PDB file of C-alpha atoms in Angstrom:
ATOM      1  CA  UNK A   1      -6.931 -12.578  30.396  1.00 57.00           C
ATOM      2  CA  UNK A   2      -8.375  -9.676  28.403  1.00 62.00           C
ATOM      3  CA  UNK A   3     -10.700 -11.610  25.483  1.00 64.00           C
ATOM      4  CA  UNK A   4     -11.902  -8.759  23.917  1.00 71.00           C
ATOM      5  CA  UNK A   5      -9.401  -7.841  21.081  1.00 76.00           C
ATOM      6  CA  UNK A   6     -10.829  -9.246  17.258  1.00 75.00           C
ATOM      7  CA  UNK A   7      -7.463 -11.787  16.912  1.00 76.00           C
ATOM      8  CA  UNK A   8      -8.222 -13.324  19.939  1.00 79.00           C
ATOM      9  CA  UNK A   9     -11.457 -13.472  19.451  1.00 79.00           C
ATOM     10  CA  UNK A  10     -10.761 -14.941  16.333  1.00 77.00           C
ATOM     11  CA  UNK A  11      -8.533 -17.243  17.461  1.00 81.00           C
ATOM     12  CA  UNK A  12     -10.778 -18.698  19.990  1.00 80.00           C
ATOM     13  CA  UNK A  13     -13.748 -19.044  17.991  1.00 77.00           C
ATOM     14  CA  UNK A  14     -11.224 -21.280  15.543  1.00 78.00           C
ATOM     15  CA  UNK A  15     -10.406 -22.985  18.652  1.00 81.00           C
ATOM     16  CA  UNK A  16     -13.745 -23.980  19.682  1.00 78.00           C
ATOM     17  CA  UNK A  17     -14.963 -24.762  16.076  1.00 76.00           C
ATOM     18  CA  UNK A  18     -11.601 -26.989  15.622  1.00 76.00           C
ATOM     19  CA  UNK A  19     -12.550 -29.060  18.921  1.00 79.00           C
ATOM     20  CA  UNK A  20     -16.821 -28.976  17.816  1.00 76.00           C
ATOM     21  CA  UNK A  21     -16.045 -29.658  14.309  1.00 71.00           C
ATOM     22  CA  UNK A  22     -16.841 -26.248  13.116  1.00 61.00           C
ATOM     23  CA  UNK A  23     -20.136 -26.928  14.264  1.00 57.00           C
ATOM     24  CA  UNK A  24     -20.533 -23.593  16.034  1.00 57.00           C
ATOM     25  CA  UNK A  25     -18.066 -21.327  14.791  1.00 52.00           C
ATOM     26  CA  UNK A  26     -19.140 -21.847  11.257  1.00 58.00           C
ATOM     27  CA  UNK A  27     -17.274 -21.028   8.320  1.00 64.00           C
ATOM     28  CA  UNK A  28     -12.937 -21.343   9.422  1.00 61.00           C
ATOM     29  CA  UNK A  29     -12.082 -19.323   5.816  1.00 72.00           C
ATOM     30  CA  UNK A  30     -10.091 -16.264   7.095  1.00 72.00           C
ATOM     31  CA  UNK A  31      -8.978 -13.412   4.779  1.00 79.00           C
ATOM     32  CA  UNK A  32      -5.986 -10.861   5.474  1.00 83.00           C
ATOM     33  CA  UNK A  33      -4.775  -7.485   3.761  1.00 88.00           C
ATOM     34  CA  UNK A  34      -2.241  -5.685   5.156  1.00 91.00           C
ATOM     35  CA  UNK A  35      -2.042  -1.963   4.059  1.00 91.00           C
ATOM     36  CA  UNK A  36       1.183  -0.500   3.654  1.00 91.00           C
ATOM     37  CA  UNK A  37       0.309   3.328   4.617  1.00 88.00           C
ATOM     38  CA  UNK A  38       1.526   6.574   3.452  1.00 89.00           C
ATOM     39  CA  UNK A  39       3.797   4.813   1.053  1.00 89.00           C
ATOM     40  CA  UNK A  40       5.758   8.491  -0.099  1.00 91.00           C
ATOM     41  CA  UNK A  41       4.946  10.724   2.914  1.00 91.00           C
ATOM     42  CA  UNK A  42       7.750   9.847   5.026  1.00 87.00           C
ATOM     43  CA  UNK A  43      10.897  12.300   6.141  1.00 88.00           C
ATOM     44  CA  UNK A  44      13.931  11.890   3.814  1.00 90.00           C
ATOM     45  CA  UNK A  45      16.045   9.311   5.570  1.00 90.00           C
ATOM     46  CA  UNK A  46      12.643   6.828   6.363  1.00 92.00           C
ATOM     47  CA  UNK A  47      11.651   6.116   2.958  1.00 94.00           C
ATOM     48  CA  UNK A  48      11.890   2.991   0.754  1.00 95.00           C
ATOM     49  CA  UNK A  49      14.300   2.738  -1.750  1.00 96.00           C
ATOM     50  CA  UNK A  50      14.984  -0.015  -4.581  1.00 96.00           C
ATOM     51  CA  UNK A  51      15.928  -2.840  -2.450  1.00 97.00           C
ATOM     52  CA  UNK A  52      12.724  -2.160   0.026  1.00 96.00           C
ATOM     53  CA  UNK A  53      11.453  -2.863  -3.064  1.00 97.00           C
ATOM     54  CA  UNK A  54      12.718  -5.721  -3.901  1.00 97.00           C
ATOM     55  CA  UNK A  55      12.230  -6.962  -0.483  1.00 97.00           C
ATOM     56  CA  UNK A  56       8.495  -6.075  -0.447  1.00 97.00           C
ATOM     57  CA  UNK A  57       7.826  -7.931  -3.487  1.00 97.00           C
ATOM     58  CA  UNK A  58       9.686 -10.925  -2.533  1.00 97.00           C
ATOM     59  CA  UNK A  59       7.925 -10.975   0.518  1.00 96.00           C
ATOM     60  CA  UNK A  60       4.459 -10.596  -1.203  1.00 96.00           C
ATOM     61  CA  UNK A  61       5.676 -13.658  -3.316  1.00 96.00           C
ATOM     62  CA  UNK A  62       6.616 -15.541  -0.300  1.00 95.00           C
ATOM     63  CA  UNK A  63       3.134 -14.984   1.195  1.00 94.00           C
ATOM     64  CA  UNK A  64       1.380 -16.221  -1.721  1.00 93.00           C
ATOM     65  CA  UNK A  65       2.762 -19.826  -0.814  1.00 93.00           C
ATOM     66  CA  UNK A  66       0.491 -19.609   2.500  1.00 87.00           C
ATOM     67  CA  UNK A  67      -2.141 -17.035   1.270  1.00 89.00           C
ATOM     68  CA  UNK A  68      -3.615 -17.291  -2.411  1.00 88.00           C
ATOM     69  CA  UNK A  69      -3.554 -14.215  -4.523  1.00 90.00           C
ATOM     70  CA  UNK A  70      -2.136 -11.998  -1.743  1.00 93.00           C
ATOM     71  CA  UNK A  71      -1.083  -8.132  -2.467  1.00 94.00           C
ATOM     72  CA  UNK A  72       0.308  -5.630  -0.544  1.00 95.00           C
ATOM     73  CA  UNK A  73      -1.975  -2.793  -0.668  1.00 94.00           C
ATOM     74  CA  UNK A  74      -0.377   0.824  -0.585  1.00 94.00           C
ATOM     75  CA  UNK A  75      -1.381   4.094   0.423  1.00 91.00           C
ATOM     76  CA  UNK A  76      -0.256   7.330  -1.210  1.00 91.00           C
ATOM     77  CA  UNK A  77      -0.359  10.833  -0.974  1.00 90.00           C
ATOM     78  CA  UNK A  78       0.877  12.333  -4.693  1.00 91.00           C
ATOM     79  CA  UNK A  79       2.235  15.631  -3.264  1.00 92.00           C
ATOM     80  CA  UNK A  80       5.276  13.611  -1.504  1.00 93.00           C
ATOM     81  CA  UNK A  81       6.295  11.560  -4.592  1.00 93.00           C
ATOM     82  CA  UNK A  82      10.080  11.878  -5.300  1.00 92.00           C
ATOM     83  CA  UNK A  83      10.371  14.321  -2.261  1.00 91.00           C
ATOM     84  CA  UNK A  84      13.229  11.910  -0.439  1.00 93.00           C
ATOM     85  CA  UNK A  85      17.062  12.019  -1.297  1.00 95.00           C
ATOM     86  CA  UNK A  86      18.334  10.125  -4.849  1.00 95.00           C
ATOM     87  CA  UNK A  87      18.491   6.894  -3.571  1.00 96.00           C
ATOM     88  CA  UNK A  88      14.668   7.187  -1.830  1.00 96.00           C
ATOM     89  CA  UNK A  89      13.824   9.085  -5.313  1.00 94.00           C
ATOM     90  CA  UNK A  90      15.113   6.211  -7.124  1.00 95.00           C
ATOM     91  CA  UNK A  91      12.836   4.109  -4.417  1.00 95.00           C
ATOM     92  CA  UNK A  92       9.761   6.048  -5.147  1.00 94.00           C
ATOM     93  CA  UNK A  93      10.290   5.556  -9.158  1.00 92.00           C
ATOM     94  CA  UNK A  94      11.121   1.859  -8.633  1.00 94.00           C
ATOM     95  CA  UNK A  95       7.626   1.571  -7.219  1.00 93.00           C
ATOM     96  CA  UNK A  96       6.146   2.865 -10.038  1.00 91.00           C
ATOM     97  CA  UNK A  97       7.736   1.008 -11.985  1.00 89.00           C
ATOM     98  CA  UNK A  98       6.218  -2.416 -10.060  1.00 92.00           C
ATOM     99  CA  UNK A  99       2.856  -0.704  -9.679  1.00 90.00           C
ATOM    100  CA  UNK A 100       1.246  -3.635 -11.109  1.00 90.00           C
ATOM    101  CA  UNK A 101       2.508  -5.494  -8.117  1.00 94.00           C
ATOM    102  CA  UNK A 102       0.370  -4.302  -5.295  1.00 94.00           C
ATOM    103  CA  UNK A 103      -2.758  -2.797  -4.769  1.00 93.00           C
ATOM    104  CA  UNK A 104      -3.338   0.499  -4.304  1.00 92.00           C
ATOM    105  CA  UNK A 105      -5.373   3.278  -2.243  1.00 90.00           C
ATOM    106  CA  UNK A 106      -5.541   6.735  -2.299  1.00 87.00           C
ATOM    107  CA  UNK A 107      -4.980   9.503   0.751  1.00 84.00           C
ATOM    108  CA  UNK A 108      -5.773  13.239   0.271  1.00 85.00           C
ATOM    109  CA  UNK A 109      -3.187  15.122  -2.007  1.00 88.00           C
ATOM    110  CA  UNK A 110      -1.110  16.074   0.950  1.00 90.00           C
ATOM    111  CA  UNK A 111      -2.467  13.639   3.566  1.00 88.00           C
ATOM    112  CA  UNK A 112      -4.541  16.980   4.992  1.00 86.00           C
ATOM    113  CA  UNK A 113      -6.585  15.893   8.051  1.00 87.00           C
ATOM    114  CA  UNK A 114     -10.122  15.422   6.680  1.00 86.00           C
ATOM    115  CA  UNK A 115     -11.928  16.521   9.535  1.00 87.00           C
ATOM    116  CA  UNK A 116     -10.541  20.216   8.714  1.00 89.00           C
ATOM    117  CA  UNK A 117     -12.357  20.605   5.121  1.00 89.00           C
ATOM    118  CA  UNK A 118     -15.525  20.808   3.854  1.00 91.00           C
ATOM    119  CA  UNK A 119     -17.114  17.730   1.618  1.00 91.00           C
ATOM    120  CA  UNK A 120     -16.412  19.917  -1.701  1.00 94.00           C
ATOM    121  CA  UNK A 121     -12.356  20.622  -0.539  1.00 92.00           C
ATOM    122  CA  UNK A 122     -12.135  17.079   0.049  1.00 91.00           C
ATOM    123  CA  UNK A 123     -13.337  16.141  -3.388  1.00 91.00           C
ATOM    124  CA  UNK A 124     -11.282  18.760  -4.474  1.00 91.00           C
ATOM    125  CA  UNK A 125      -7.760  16.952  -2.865  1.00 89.00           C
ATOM    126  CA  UNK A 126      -9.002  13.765  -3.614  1.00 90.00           C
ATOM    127  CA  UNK A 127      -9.399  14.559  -7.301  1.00 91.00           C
ATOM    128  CA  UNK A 128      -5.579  15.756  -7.477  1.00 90.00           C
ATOM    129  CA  UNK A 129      -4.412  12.337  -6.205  1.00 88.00           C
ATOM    130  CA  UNK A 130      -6.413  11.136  -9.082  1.00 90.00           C
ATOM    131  CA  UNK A 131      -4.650  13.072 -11.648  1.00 89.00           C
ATOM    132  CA  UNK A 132      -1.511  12.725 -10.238  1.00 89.00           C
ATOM    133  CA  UNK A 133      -2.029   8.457 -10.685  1.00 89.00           C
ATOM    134  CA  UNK A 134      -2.970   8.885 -14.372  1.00 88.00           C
ATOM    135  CA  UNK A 135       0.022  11.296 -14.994  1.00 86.00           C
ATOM    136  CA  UNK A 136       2.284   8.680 -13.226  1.00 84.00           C
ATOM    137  CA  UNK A 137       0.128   5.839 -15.179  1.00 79.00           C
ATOM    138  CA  UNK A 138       0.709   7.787 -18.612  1.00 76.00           C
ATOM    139  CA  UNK A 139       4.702   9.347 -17.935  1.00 71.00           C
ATOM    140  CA  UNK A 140       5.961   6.555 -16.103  1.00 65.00           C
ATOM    141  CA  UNK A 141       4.091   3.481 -16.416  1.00 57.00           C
ATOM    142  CA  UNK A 142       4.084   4.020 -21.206  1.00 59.00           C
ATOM    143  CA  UNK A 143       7.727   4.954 -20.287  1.00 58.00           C
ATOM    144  CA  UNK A 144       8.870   2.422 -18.193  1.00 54.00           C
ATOM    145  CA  UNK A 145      11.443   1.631 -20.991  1.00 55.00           C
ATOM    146  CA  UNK A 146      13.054   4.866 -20.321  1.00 61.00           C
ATOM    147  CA  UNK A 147      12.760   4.657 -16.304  1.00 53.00           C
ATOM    148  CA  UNK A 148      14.417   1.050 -16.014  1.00 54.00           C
ATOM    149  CA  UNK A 149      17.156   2.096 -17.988  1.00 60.00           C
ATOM    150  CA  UNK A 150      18.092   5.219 -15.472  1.00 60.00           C
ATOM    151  CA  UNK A 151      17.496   2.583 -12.883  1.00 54.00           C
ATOM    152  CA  UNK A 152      19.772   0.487 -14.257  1.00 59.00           C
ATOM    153  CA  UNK A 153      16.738  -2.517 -14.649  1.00 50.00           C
ATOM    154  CA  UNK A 154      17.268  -3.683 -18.579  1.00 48.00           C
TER     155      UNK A 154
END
């Protein structure tokens, strides 16, 4: 039996501090994120549209009843917003439109490999994913109005 991945590691230090009454293992708190990466670079046909959507927050909200205060946390890559077919377009806006319901992370603009820039040309794709979230904070999140009518949302 191979005991040298973290969850079963984990799982038998819980074990042991269960059965020693935490004695050993120490504190049994245990906190989990789960990242949601590249959230628009996928091929058109592979995103997430509205009901993914949907689904993701009602998941997130069915999590919460096990794990307090618990958020999906997405990655993105600007360049590849709204670059799927209407109904993953419509996807990509929706998500903007819930933005407020998960946490967020940024990638390099076009998810470029990092190891194949210099420290100054990452700061330099870095800072357009920055710009692209506050244009998408100022034109879609002031607008949402606007947006959840084309979606169909009011």
């Amino acid at each position: 039996h191979d005991l040298t991945t973290w969850p079963i590691i984990l799982a038998f230090n819980d074990i042991i501090g269960y059965f020693l009454g935490s004695s050993i293992a120490g504190n049994l708190e245990r906190y989990i994120q789960i990242d949601i990466d590249d959230i628009f670079v996928a091929q058109s046909g592979t995103r997430l549209i509205k009901d993914d959507i949907s689904a993701l927050i009602q998941t997130q909200n069915e999590l919460r009843s096990f794990i307090d205060n618990f958020y999906f946390t997405l990655g993105f890559s600007g360049y590849y917003f709204r670059g799927g077919d209407e109904l993953e377009i419509q996807g990509d806006e929706q998500l903007i439109l819930d933005a407020k319901s998960f946490l967020w992370f940024p990638h390099t603009w076009r998810h470029n490999h990092v190891h194949e820039y210099s420290a100054y040309n990452l700061t330099l794709l870095m800072q357009l994913n920055k710009e692209f979230a506050k244009v998408i904070n100022r034109e879609y999140l002031q607008s949402a109005a606007n947006l959840a009518k084309k979606l169909g949302k009011t």
